Structure formats: structure tokens, C-alpha cells
Short mmCIF file of C-alpha atoms and ligand atoms in Angstrom, two decimals:
data_model
loop_
_atom_site.label_atom_id
_atom_site.label_comp_id
_atom_site.label_asym_id
_atom_site.label_seq_id
_atom_site.Cartn_x
_atom_site.Cartn_y
_atom_site.Cartn_z
CA MET A 1 5.27 14.96 10.40
CA LEU A 2 3.17 12.08 9.07
CA ARG A 3 -0.60 12.23 9.29
CA VAL A 4 -2.47 8.90 9.27
CA GLU A 5 -6.22 8.41 8.89
CA ILE A 6 -7.67 5.00 9.69
CA LEU A 7 -11.10 4.08 8.35
CA THR A 8 -12.76 1.22 10.21
CA LEU A 9 -16.05 -0.11 11.57
CA PHE A 10 -14.28 -0.73 14.90
CA PRO A 11 -12.56 2.50 15.99
CA GLU A 12 -12.36 1.34 19.65
CA TYR A 13 -10.12 -1.49 18.53
CA PHE A 14 -7.21 0.95 18.16
CA ARG A 15 -7.08 2.48 21.63
CA GLY A 16 -4.64 0.06 23.26
CA PRO A 17 -1.98 -0.06 20.52
CA LEU A 18 -2.04 3.72 20.01
CA ASP A 19 -1.59 4.33 23.74
CA HIS A 20 1.59 2.27 24.16
CA GLY A 21 5.21 2.05 23.12
CA THR A 22 6.40 3.27 19.74
CA LEU A 23 3.07 4.65 18.55
CA ARG A 24 2.38 6.62 21.71
CA ARG A 25 5.91 8.02 21.67
CA ALA A 26 5.66 9.02 18.00
CA VAL A 27 2.37 10.85 18.61
CA ALA A 28 3.60 12.47 21.86
CA GLY A 29 6.81 13.55 20.12
CA GLY A 30 4.91 15.28 17.32
CA GLN A 31 6.32 13.08 14.52
CA LEU A 32 2.96 11.37 13.91
CA THR A 33 -0.72 12.15 14.19
CA VAL A 34 -3.30 9.38 13.97
CA ALA A 35 -7.04 9.88 13.57
CA VAL A 36 -9.32 6.85 13.73
CA HIS A 37 -12.61 7.33 11.93
CA ASN A 38 -15.81 5.28 12.04
CA LEU A 39 -16.71 4.36 8.47
CA ARG A 40 -20.35 4.26 9.52
CA ASN A 41 -20.26 8.10 9.69
CA TRP A 42 -20.17 8.05 5.87
CA ALA A 43 -22.85 5.37 5.44
CA GLU A 44 -26.33 6.39 4.29
CA GLY A 45 -29.86 5.82 5.52
CA LYS A 46 -31.44 5.39 8.89
CA HIS A 47 -29.46 2.23 9.58
CA ARG A 48 -26.15 3.42 8.08
CA VAL A 49 -25.54 0.07 6.41
CA THR A 50 -21.95 -0.58 5.25
CA ASP A 51 -22.26 -4.08 3.76
CA ASP A 52 -24.40 -5.85 1.18
CA TYR A 53 -24.87 -9.14 -0.67
CA THR A 54 -22.35 -10.09 -3.32
CA PHE A 55 -23.38 -9.72 -6.99
CA GLY A 56 -23.31 -13.09 -8.71
CA GLY A 57 -24.16 -14.94 -5.54
CA GLY A 58 -22.03 -16.55 -2.88
CA THR A 59 -21.88 -16.62 0.88
CA GLY A 60 -20.95 -13.70 3.07
CA MET A 61 -21.30 -9.97 2.81
CA VAL A 62 -19.16 -7.43 0.98
CA MET A 63 -18.46 -3.88 2.14
CA LYS A 64 -20.16 -1.23 0.05
CA PRO A 65 -17.95 1.20 -1.88
CA GLU A 66 -19.70 4.52 -1.19
CA PRO A 67 -18.69 5.02 2.47
CA PHE A 68 -15.01 4.49 1.56
CA PHE A 69 -15.16 6.92 -1.38
CA ARG A 70 -16.99 9.61 0.58
CA ALA A 71 -14.74 9.31 3.62
CA VAL A 72 -11.55 9.54 1.58
CA ALA A 73 -12.93 12.55 -0.31
CA ASP A 74 -13.52 14.28 3.04
CA LEU A 75 -10.23 13.32 4.68
CA ARG A 76 -7.65 13.49 1.92
CA THR A 77 -5.08 16.26 1.72
CA PRO A 78 -2.91 16.91 -1.39
CA GLY A 79 -0.17 14.42 -0.43
CA ALA A 80 -2.55 11.59 0.47
CA TYR A 81 -1.56 7.97 -0.20
CA VAL A 82 -4.44 5.50 0.14
CA ILE A 83 -3.79 1.89 1.20
CA LEU A 84 -6.39 -0.87 1.33
CA LEU A 85 -5.44 -3.64 3.75
CA SER A 86 -6.39 -6.78 1.88
CA PRO A 87 -5.50 -10.50 1.83
CA SER A 88 -5.04 -10.05 -1.95
CA GLY A 89 -2.44 -7.31 -1.58
CA ARG A 90 1.30 -7.51 -2.01
CA HIS A 91 3.09 -8.50 1.18
CA LEU A 92 4.32 -5.73 3.46
CA THR A 93 8.12 -5.49 3.56
CA GLN A 94 10.59 -3.30 5.43
CA GLN A 95 11.33 -1.55 2.16
CA ARG A 96 7.65 -0.66 1.68
CA THR A 97 7.35 0.73 5.23
CA VAL A 98 10.31 3.04 4.51
CA GLU A 99 8.52 4.30 1.39
CA PHE A 100 5.17 4.74 3.18
CA ALA A 101 6.89 6.81 5.90
CA ALA A 102 7.94 9.37 3.28
CA HIS A 103 4.35 10.43 2.47
CA ALA A 104 2.64 13.43 4.07
CA GLN A 105 -0.60 11.54 4.69
CA LEU A 106 -1.57 7.86 4.71
CA ILE A 107 -5.21 6.79 4.58
CA LEU A 108 -5.61 3.18 5.73
CA LEU A 109 -8.80 1.41 4.71
CA CYS A 110 -9.83 -1.56 6.87
CA GLY A 111 -12.31 -4.09 5.56
CA ARG A 112 -14.46 -6.57 7.46
CA TYR A 113 -16.79 -9.38 6.36
CA GLU A 114 -15.73 -11.33 3.26
CA GLY A 115 -14.09 -8.35 1.65
CA VAL A 116 -14.53 -4.94 0.04
CA ASP A 117 -16.16 -3.98 -3.27
CA GLU A 118 -13.41 -4.26 -5.88
CA ARG A 119 -13.90 -0.64 -7.06
CA VAL A 120 -12.30 0.53 -3.79
CA ALA A 121 -9.13 -1.39 -4.63
CA GLU A 122 -9.14 -0.35 -8.27
CA PHE A 123 -10.18 3.31 -8.20
CA LEU A 124 -9.67 4.61 -4.65
CA ALA A 125 -6.63 2.87 -3.14
CA HIS A 126 -3.15 3.48 -4.55
CA GLU A 127 -2.31 -0.06 -3.53
CA GLU A 128 -3.44 -3.12 -1.59
CA VAL A 129 -1.24 -4.46 1.20
CA SER A 130 -1.34 -7.85 2.94
CA ILE A 131 0.66 -8.73 6.05
CA GLY A 132 1.16 -12.36 5.05
CA ASP A 133 -0.39 -15.63 3.95
CA TYR A 134 -2.77 -16.31 6.81
CA VAL A 135 -6.32 -15.13 7.46
CA VAL A 136 -7.21 -12.60 10.14
CA SER A 137 -10.70 -11.23 10.72
CA GLY A 138 -10.32 -7.78 9.20
CA GLY A 139 -7.95 -5.01 8.17
CA GLU A 140 -7.62 -3.56 11.69
CA LEU A 141 -4.70 -5.65 12.97
CA PRO A 142 -2.89 -5.46 9.61
CA SER A 143 -3.26 -1.65 9.61
CA LEU A 144 -1.70 -1.52 13.10
CA VAL A 145 1.17 -3.71 11.96
CA LEU A 146 1.78 -1.35 9.05
CA LEU A 147 1.42 1.75 11.22
CA ASP A 148 3.81 0.53 13.93
CA SER A 149 6.39 -0.39 11.34
CA VAL A 150 6.03 2.96 9.54
CA ALA A 151 6.22 4.96 12.81
CA ARG A 152 9.63 3.39 13.54
CA GLN A 153 10.92 4.94 10.30
CA LEU A 154 9.97 8.50 11.21
CA PRO A 155 12.99 10.64 12.14
CA GLY A 156 13.39 10.95 15.91
CA VAL A 157 10.93 8.22 16.89
CA LEU A 158 13.37 5.45 17.76
CA GLY A 159 16.22 7.51 19.23
CA GLY A 160 18.74 5.69 21.38
CA GLY A 161 21.41 3.47 19.87
CA CYS A 162 19.76 1.76 16.90
CA SER A 163 18.45 4.24 14.37
CA ALA A 164 15.89 3.19 11.78
CA VAL A 165 18.51 3.53 9.04
CA ASN A 166 20.60 0.87 10.77
CA GLU A 167 17.76 -1.54 11.25
CA GLU A 168 18.20 -3.15 7.84
CA SER A 169 21.83 -2.49 7.02
CA HIS A 170 23.08 -3.91 10.34
CA SER A 171 22.04 -7.44 9.51
CA ALA A 172 22.86 -7.17 5.78
CA GLY A 173 19.63 -8.98 4.92
CA LEU A 174 20.35 -11.97 7.19
CA LEU A 175 18.51 -13.25 10.26
CA GLU A 176 19.88 -11.98 13.56
CA TYR A 177 22.37 -13.94 15.64
CA PRO A 178 21.17 -15.37 18.99
CA GLN A 179 21.35 -13.00 21.96
CA TYR A 180 21.79 -13.73 25.67
CA THR A 181 21.79 -11.83 28.93
CA ARG A 182 22.42 -12.77 32.58
CA PRO A 183 22.54 -15.27 34.15
CA ALA A 184 25.40 -16.93 32.29
CA ASP A 185 24.15 -20.25 33.67
CA TYR A 186 20.40 -20.76 34.02
CA GLU A 187 19.67 -24.14 35.66
CA GLY A 188 22.64 -25.61 33.83
CA ILE A 189 21.78 -24.05 30.45
CA ARG A 190 24.88 -22.05 29.65
CA VAL A 191 25.46 -19.04 27.44
CA PRO A 192 28.01 -19.91 24.70
CA ASP A 193 31.51 -19.52 26.23
CA ILE A 194 32.77 -17.35 23.42
CA LEU A 195 30.36 -14.54 24.38
CA LEU A 196 31.94 -14.41 27.86
CA SER A 197 35.50 -14.44 26.51
CA GLY A 198 35.87 -10.70 25.95
CA ASN A 199 37.51 -11.39 22.57
CA HIS A 200 35.46 -9.10 20.37
CA GLN A 201 36.98 -10.21 17.11
CA GLN A 202 36.00 -13.82 17.84
CA ILE A 203 32.57 -12.73 19.08
CA ASP A 204 31.90 -10.79 15.87
CA SER A 205 33.00 -13.77 13.80
CA TRP A 206 30.81 -16.18 15.83
CA ARG A 207 27.79 -13.90 15.43
CA ARG A 208 28.30 -13.61 11.70
CA THR A 209 28.53 -17.39 11.37
CA GLN A 210 25.36 -17.85 13.45
CA SER A 211 23.49 -15.36 11.24
CA LEU A 212 24.63 -17.16 8.11
CA LEU A 213 23.78 -20.66 9.38
CA ARG A 214 20.37 -19.59 10.67
CA THR A 215 19.48 -17.86 7.45
CA HIS A 216 20.66 -20.87 5.45
CA GLU A 217 18.51 -23.22 7.56
CA ARG A 218 15.39 -21.14 8.16
CA ARG A 219 15.17 -18.55 5.40
CA PRO A 220 17.27 -19.66 2.43
CA ASP A 221 15.14 -17.30 0.30
CA LEU A 222 16.92 -14.35 1.95
CA LEU A 223 20.41 -15.46 0.91
CA ALA A 224 19.99 -14.38 -2.72
CA GLY A 225 19.58 -10.74 -1.69
CA ALA A 226 21.99 -10.76 1.28
CA ASP A 227 25.35 -9.02 1.41
CA LEU A 228 27.75 -12.00 1.56
CA SER A 229 31.46 -12.27 0.79
CA GLU A 230 32.68 -14.76 -1.84
CA ALA A 231 34.13 -16.91 0.93
CA GLU A 232 30.83 -16.94 2.81
CA ARG A 233 28.90 -17.93 -0.31
CA ALA A 234 31.38 -20.67 -1.05
CA SER A 235 31.14 -22.00 2.50
CA LEU A 236 27.34 -22.15 2.44
CA SER A 237 27.35 -23.70 -1.01
CA ALA A 238 29.75 -26.41 0.24
CA LYS A 239 27.37 -27.00 3.13
CA SER A 240 24.43 -27.41 0.75
CA HIS A 241 26.34 -30.05 -1.22
CA CYS A 242 26.93 -32.07 1.95
CA GLU A 243 23.28 -31.88 2.97
CA SER A 244 21.94 -33.08 -0.36
CA SER A 245 24.29 -36.07 -0.69
C1 9D3 B 1 -8.70 -14.91 2.01
C2 9D3 B 1 -9.96 -15.29 2.72
N1 9D3 B 1 -11.13 -14.75 2.03
C3 9D3 B 1 -11.70 -15.77 1.15
C4 9D3 B 1 -12.26 -16.97 1.83
C5 9D3 B 1 -12.15 -14.24 2.96
C6 9D3 B 1 -11.62 -13.18 3.85
C7 9D3 B 1 -11.22 -13.47 5.12
C8 9D3 B 1 -10.74 -12.47 5.96
C9 9D3 B 1 -11.55 -11.87 3.38
C10 9D3 B 1 -11.09 -10.87 4.24
C11 9D3 B 1 -10.69 -11.18 5.52
C12 9D3 B 1 -10.19 -10.12 6.41
N2 9D3 B 1 -8.72 -9.93 6.29
C13 9D3 B 1 -8.22 -8.77 5.91
O1 9D3 B 1 -8.97 -7.85 5.67
C14 9D3 B 1 -6.79 -8.61 5.75
C15 9D3 B 1 -5.70 -9.55 5.84
C16 9D3 B 1 -5.66 -10.96 6.13
O2 9D3 B 1 -6.66 -11.63 6.39
N3 9D3 B 1 -4.43 -11.56 6.11
C17 9D3 B 1 -3.29 -10.90 5.84
N4 9D3 B 1 -3.27 -9.61 5.56
C18 9D3 B 1 -4.48 -8.95 5.57
S1 9D3 B 1 -4.67 -7.33 5.23
C19 9D3 B 1 -6.30 -7.37 5.43
#
């Protein structure tokens, strides 16, 4: 059982995603509990202000540290792992979601405005996580991306054919091969003949080749860490020579 606390100024934002698909199933199945908390509950004063001007000058507001520190102090249990969603964090990877899923409690801190007082990152969060090199308006969507991905790793959440363990090892670190379903001919656009042949050895070989070519073309960065045979490496390396000359 994983327990997740989300700290945000927009708790209503989370209703839809938590009520559908993987996350709803994980909660209903008892593998996950999620509590969304309004950070304003830990803000002080009549107006419960959570942001302030930035020391040193500059445009935009920064989120104050105290509400985060007080909220985490109230919500943490002994196994707590605190993550600040931040554009300055290390990128989320499948490997990291597997590791996050092994904790007893995750506390996800969502920032708004131009950012969060650095002391939250340095002294409260165990780490900062980004979902990629593009700007979104706050930590809410990133925290849902992380949470959905982590929930898929919890034992018993996925069920069916493809277990979480297989999700990475299946593709051996390569992009997936193209998939098709009926009709075999849509307005003259045909599914590759080989997939209709019933020859499973040839189908497997075609799929492997498609994965390799796609990865080579779209994500060559993945090839270094992928599980390739000597022959496959040689074949792609020959291909690279042709392209560059
Ligand atoms: C990097 C842009 N910042 C300097 C101009 C300002 C800023 C914009 C948007 C600071 C924070 C945000 C809100 N984004 C997040 O909190 C965030 C995020 C993201 O924007 N992209 C990828 N991953 C993440 S995780 C949290």
C-alpha cells in the first residue's frame, strides 16, 4: 500500500484524473491512497497568503516556504519521501517511477507562480523532479504524471496480460513497433501484409526490425542503453555510414 499526499493551491484540479482509469482502480483496489491537501490551510494570517515578492528583485511572485514546511511536518509518516515538482529537477524516468513506488509514503509538493523558495528544495524535499523541457503553469499536472506512472508500478494495479515488470523489459529499451487492428484495408491504406501472414517467426523479426529502425531514426540516444545483438549493432552502424556519406 502506497500513501500519497499532494500539496497544492488547487485541490479541485485533481478530481478528474483521480476518478478515472489507472488511478481510480489503484485506489479502489486498496493498493493506493491519495489525499489532496490545500496548502492554504497551512498559511498564516487573515488572508492566508502563500506567495511573496522575490528577494533581490525581479518580476513575479515566489511561494513562501513556511506553508510547505508546516504541512509536511503535519502529514509525514516515518517512511515519507518528499518530492518537489520543479522545472529545475531531474527528468522523470521509468526507472525513477519504479523507485518511487517502493516507498511507504510520497509527499508531492506543487508550486505555482514563478517558483518556490529555494529552502523547500534544499531542506524539505528529498529531490526535485521535472517532467521535461517545456513550461507548464504549475506542479499539478507534473504531479499527476508522476502519480499515474507510479500507480502502474504497484503490485496488482495493472493486472491482465502486461505486468509492470514487463513494461520495460519487453521492448529492451527500444521504441515500440507499429501496431494495427481491423480493418486490414481502410480506404485503401493497408496493414503490412506480413502481419496478416500468420508466420509468427517472420512477424517477430519484422517487429524487431521496425523497433530498431524507429529508435535509430527518432531516438538514437536510446540505442546506447538498449539490449542489441552484435549483428543488430553492426547493421545499424552500417546504416549510419550510408546516411552520412
Ligand atoms: C522555467 C520557467 N521559469 C523561469 C522563467 C518560470 C516558471 C514557469 C513555470 C517556474 C515554474 C513554472 C511552473 N512549472 C512547474 O512547477 C513544473 C514543471 C514545468 O514547468 N515543466 C516541466 N516539469 C515541471 S515540474 C513542475
